[in-house]
């Protein structure tokens, strides 16, 4: 596949246009949120609980405040407004005052002249705790006899699903239990923000790396007891997000410190603190029972999904709904009885991470598909094709999949991609499982192949009023775009430029600062910004084009409806007029704002029925692995994938999303897990929490499936999440294939294979 | 910090830089960024695990988070800013953009320094040598595929320009 842009090509939609921030990022001149500094700036830092569950008896800050260079120490009693925050339920304290409910929960914040002074001040704060026995298991949380660890109770949500005939049975029953470990988003750019208080203390400006400026603004303003417009947010460069920046982390603390001291305050987490400072992917346990015909057709599914949401609600309730409503996978399933639970424990809070509940569901349903294949004597591909969902089929919520659903095509095209060469007898150590640390023999290495296929909802669900705003200004041949869409690395900045070039026939597209001086764009999550903010930019540009046509038509005595854009010209379809857009827009200034909204969704009823999602995307993955069965080491050799993208708007950026998502799914399959022991996080560092490196990267073969979605403003589906969903079960299936072991959990650890 | 009183100089990108009032425990990464304003070096682990802070010291690629700044006196320190003038990015920087090797970009400056160092020491590395050389630089966004393409592009362009 050729992805490079030639110099002659205009960088419009469909072309591998290059990111406008790319060069600055290679030169180190792009400003991430951690790169901002201010004159007279102080540093902020957070005191965190060492216990997963304890009662706070007393907090003594008297020694800390005496340290030279320390300007202030803040506690819960210093919060002027709301004492809690949260995306869906406001249940998380800004600072703990009575109880700490997870290891790492914030208790106090300090501002001082140097990070080292901050560290010493934190050391000097004396907190007396009555340590309590933490609630750390899902089963205990579900037990009604367990005392509540929070006034809101120990269950965030229970959702029952009853679809079709509860008593339906098939010829064969296939059962499985699946377990998913806690994954961290591990973005590289640590949490960082710089707050500038207004001189009279009546407002504040915050530069922050976030996924959703306006939601942060709302939650911060409530805690500061300020009107929203007094809290002005600007997006600082974001070093990756993957869901971890959807919740508040240091935003409120930074603002409080700045307002208290009257000086700019910068906060920046360390890597260890980052593991405590943001939510993680929900660990969970899923039991599934499939009733199938002798042929392997799914008749009914039954089971439960139990997710550990940790100490505070974050997005647990939404993650759960995503999980349970996708538990059938991309397959026809006429009957279902299913129950999902998201519970509160004294483990770290869990919330959004790329794939949002569907990663967990997919690990279970794909494990089941392989079991079904075995039970009926079919191949993994055959059984998936037999059950593949088509347009018009329904989810177990009763919602029809109305738009494009090329499941079978994703599977077939993936299957047609070439398999890798067999492992060569002369392969170097670095190409084998274990790499340079390998100590075993070539004959212990077994190859395996596995499959994973998934369905993922796009955008927000359950009636959430989800919109995105954008503004376009055209003058003198230059288009300027304004939006509050968080660019987190995904490349919306280049997409926005491509849209404007395509719609308006301009080549120069200036991007205004990303801040709260325009309406919300919603969150950069749920694979929604191409559809939502893309739709908003497209809409604003189209409105500007209409005005421009009216202007030109007026000048030349034409009907504006006759005019079209051809490359960089305005052309009269009924006559000889051809005028360049730069010429036509000389001396004019046209500004238009557009609000894009997707179609309404519904809440689920008590049986989990309702059209709760907006749209869906599909993907298939085939994994090839080499496993050292003696040492339990795995090398992922190749991932082949075909993904339903609607329309490829930027092939190079698309490929980047595919490969990046695959690496994260690989991480969850074989190495990434936050290890918990009785509420204690055992590995909060990059030394102990392992991430895929360049040597772990598999060869990726990718085919985009382009069937434009008529409901999508640009025909394109969001592509961010699907790549990381079914790749995990595909890799685990390949390890099962290589070893013959019935692996139930992910990530697969060496001891799961060789002991 | 009020207890600090050290003064020393570092030679960064060929120019002597005076570090005033520094606390002696500061890492080279901290001094480069917070005292001297070389923001190109990034910190993502401060433990030598991610490579975001990679700089050259006497032509060796090192993690600046693991070096005490004051111990780097009398060395030649090159940061990403010193690899090429800002108005004329080098071939590695251009290839990273052209091949889509940049997403969030937080890993990128460290990778640019690491690739520069690799190609200075080995002008035609094999695929596996490239992977090995870059395995100390974590990228969470790209999955590395486009980074490998960028490196291959530079290698082939340089080979072409020699022949
Ligand atoms: S910050 Fe130095 S290696 Fe990660
Ligand atoms: S581009 Fe984001 S970490 Fe590499």
Coordinates of C-alpha atoms in Angstrom, one line a residue, chain A residues 3-4 18-19 22-23 25-28 30 32 34-35 37 41 43 68 113-117 120 183-190 238-240 242 266 268 271 353-354 430-431 488-490 652 655-657 659-661 663-664 672 685-687 689 691-695 697 699, chain B residues 1-3 23 26 30 33-35 39-47 49-50 52 80-81 84-90 92-94 96-100 102-109 112 127-128 130-132 134-146 148 153:
Chain A
X3 CA 0.6 5.9 1.7
X4 CA 2.9 8.8 0.9
X18 CA 0.5 15.2 6.6
X19 CA -0.2 16.5 10.1
X22 CA 4.3 16.9 12.8
X23 CA 7.5 18.8 12.2
X25 CA 6.9 17.4 17.3
X26 CA 10.0 16.0 15.7
X27 CA 12.0 19.2 16.6
X28 CA 10.9 19.3 20.2
X30 CA 5.6 21.5 20.0
X32 CA 2.9 19.7 25.5
X34 CA 4.1 19.9 30.6
X35 CA 6.2 22.3 28.6
X37 CA 6.0 27.7 32.3
X41 CA 5.4 30.0 38.9
X43 CA 5.0 23.8 41.6
X68 CA 11.1 27.4 53.4
X113 CA 9.1 26.9 44.8
X114 CA 10.6 23.7 43.5
X115 CA 9.5 20.1 42.9
X116 CA 11.9 18.9 45.6
X117 CA 10.5 21.4 48.1
X120 CA 9.7 17.5 51.3
X183 CA -4.8 -2.5 31.9
X184 CA -3.3 1.0 32.1
X185 CA -3.6 3.5 29.3
X186 CA 0.1 4.4 29.8
X187 CA 0.1 7.4 27.6
X188 CA 3.6 8.8 27.4
X189 CA 2.8 12.5 28.2
X190 CA 2.2 12.5 31.9
X238 CA -1.6 16.1 24.8
X239 CA 0.8 13.2 24.9
X240 CA -1.7 10.4 24.2
X242 CA -6.7 6.4 25.4
X266 CA 2.2 24.0 37.5
X268 CA 2.9 17.5 36.7
X271 CA 4.9 8.1 36.2
X353 CA -10.0 3.0 28.1
X354 CA -9.9 2.5 24.3
X430 CA 16.0 -11.4 18.7
X431 CA 13.3 -12.9 16.5
X488 CA -4.6 13.8 21.6
X489 CA -2.4 12.4 18.9
X490 CA -5.2 10.8 16.7
X652 CA -1.6 7.1 6.5
X655 CA -2.8 2.9 9.3
X656 CA -1.3 4.6 12.3
X657 CA -4.5 4.0 14.3
X659 CA -1.0 -0.4 14.1
X660 CA -1.2 1.6 17.4
X661 CA -4.4 -0.1 18.5
X663 CA 0.1 -2.8 19.9
X664 CA -2.2 -1.9 22.8
X672 CA 0.2 -5.5 30.5
X685 CA 6.3 2.0 37.1
X686 CA 7.5 1.4 33.6
X687 CA 10.0 -1.0 35.1
X689 CA 4.3 -2.5 34.2
X691 CA 4.6 -2.1 27.6
X692 CA 5.2 -3.3 24.0
X693 CA 8.5 -2.1 22.6
X694 CA 9.8 -2.0 19.0
X695 CA 11.0 -5.6 19.4
X697 CA 5.8 -5.1 17.4
X699 CA 4.1 -7.4 11.3
Chain B
X1 CA 14.9 25.9 46.6
X2 CA 16.4 28.2 49.1
X3 CA 19.1 25.7 50.2
X23 CA 19.9 22.2 43.7
X26 CA 18.7 17.9 39.8
X30 CA 15.2 18.8 34.8
X33 CA 14.0 21.7 30.6
X34 CA 13.3 23.8 33.6
X35 CA 16.5 25.9 34.0
X39 CA 11.9 21.6 26.2
X40 CA 12.5 19.1 23.4
X41 CA 13.7 16.5 25.9
X42 CA 10.6 14.9 27.5
X43 CA 10.2 13.0 30.7
X44 CA 7.7 10.1 30.8
X45 CA 9.2 7.8 33.4
X46 CA 12.3 9.4 34.9
X47 CA 13.6 5.8 35.4
X49 CA 12.7 3.0 30.8
X50 CA 11.0 5.0 28.0
X52 CA 11.7 10.2 25.8
X80 CA 17.0 17.3 19.8
X81 CA 17.1 21.1 19.3
X84 CA 19.3 20.6 12.9
X85 CA 18.3 24.2 12.7
X86 CA 14.6 24.8 13.2
X87 CA 14.2 26.2 9.7
X88 CA 15.8 23.2 8.0
X89 CA 14.8 19.9 9.7
X90 CA 17.0 17.0 9.0
X92 CA 15.1 11.9 9.9
X93 CA 12.7 14.6 11.1
X94 CA 11.2 14.9 7.6
X96 CA 9.0 10.9 10.5
X97 CA 6.4 13.3 9.3
X98 CA 6.2 11.9 5.8
X99 CA 5.8 8.3 7.0
X100 CA 3.2 9.0 9.7
X102 CA 4.3 11.0 14.7
X103 CA 1.0 10.8 16.5
X104 CA 0.9 12.5 19.9
X105 CA 4.6 13.1 19.4
X106 CA 5.6 12.8 23.0
X107 CA 8.1 10.0 22.2
X108 CA 9.2 11.6 19.0
X109 CA 12.1 13.9 20.1
X112 CA 14.7 11.3 16.6
X127 CA 15.5 -4.5 10.3
X128 CA 16.2 -6.3 13.6
X130 CA 16.8 -1.0 14.0
X131 CA 14.2 -2.7 16.3
X132 CA 16.9 -3.5 18.9
X134 CA 14.9 1.6 19.3
X135 CA 13.6 -0.9 21.8
X136 CA 14.5 1.5 24.6
X137 CA 12.2 4.2 23.2
X138 CA 8.6 3.5 24.1
X139 CA 5.9 4.8 21.8
X140 CA 2.3 4.2 23.0
X141 CA 0.5 5.6 20.0
X142 CA 2.0 4.2 16.7
X143 CA 2.7 0.5 17.4
X144 CA 6.1 1.4 15.8
X145 CA 5.2 0.4 12.2
X146 CA 5.4 3.9 10.8
X148 CA 10.2 1.6 11.1
X153 CA 13.1 5.8 4.2

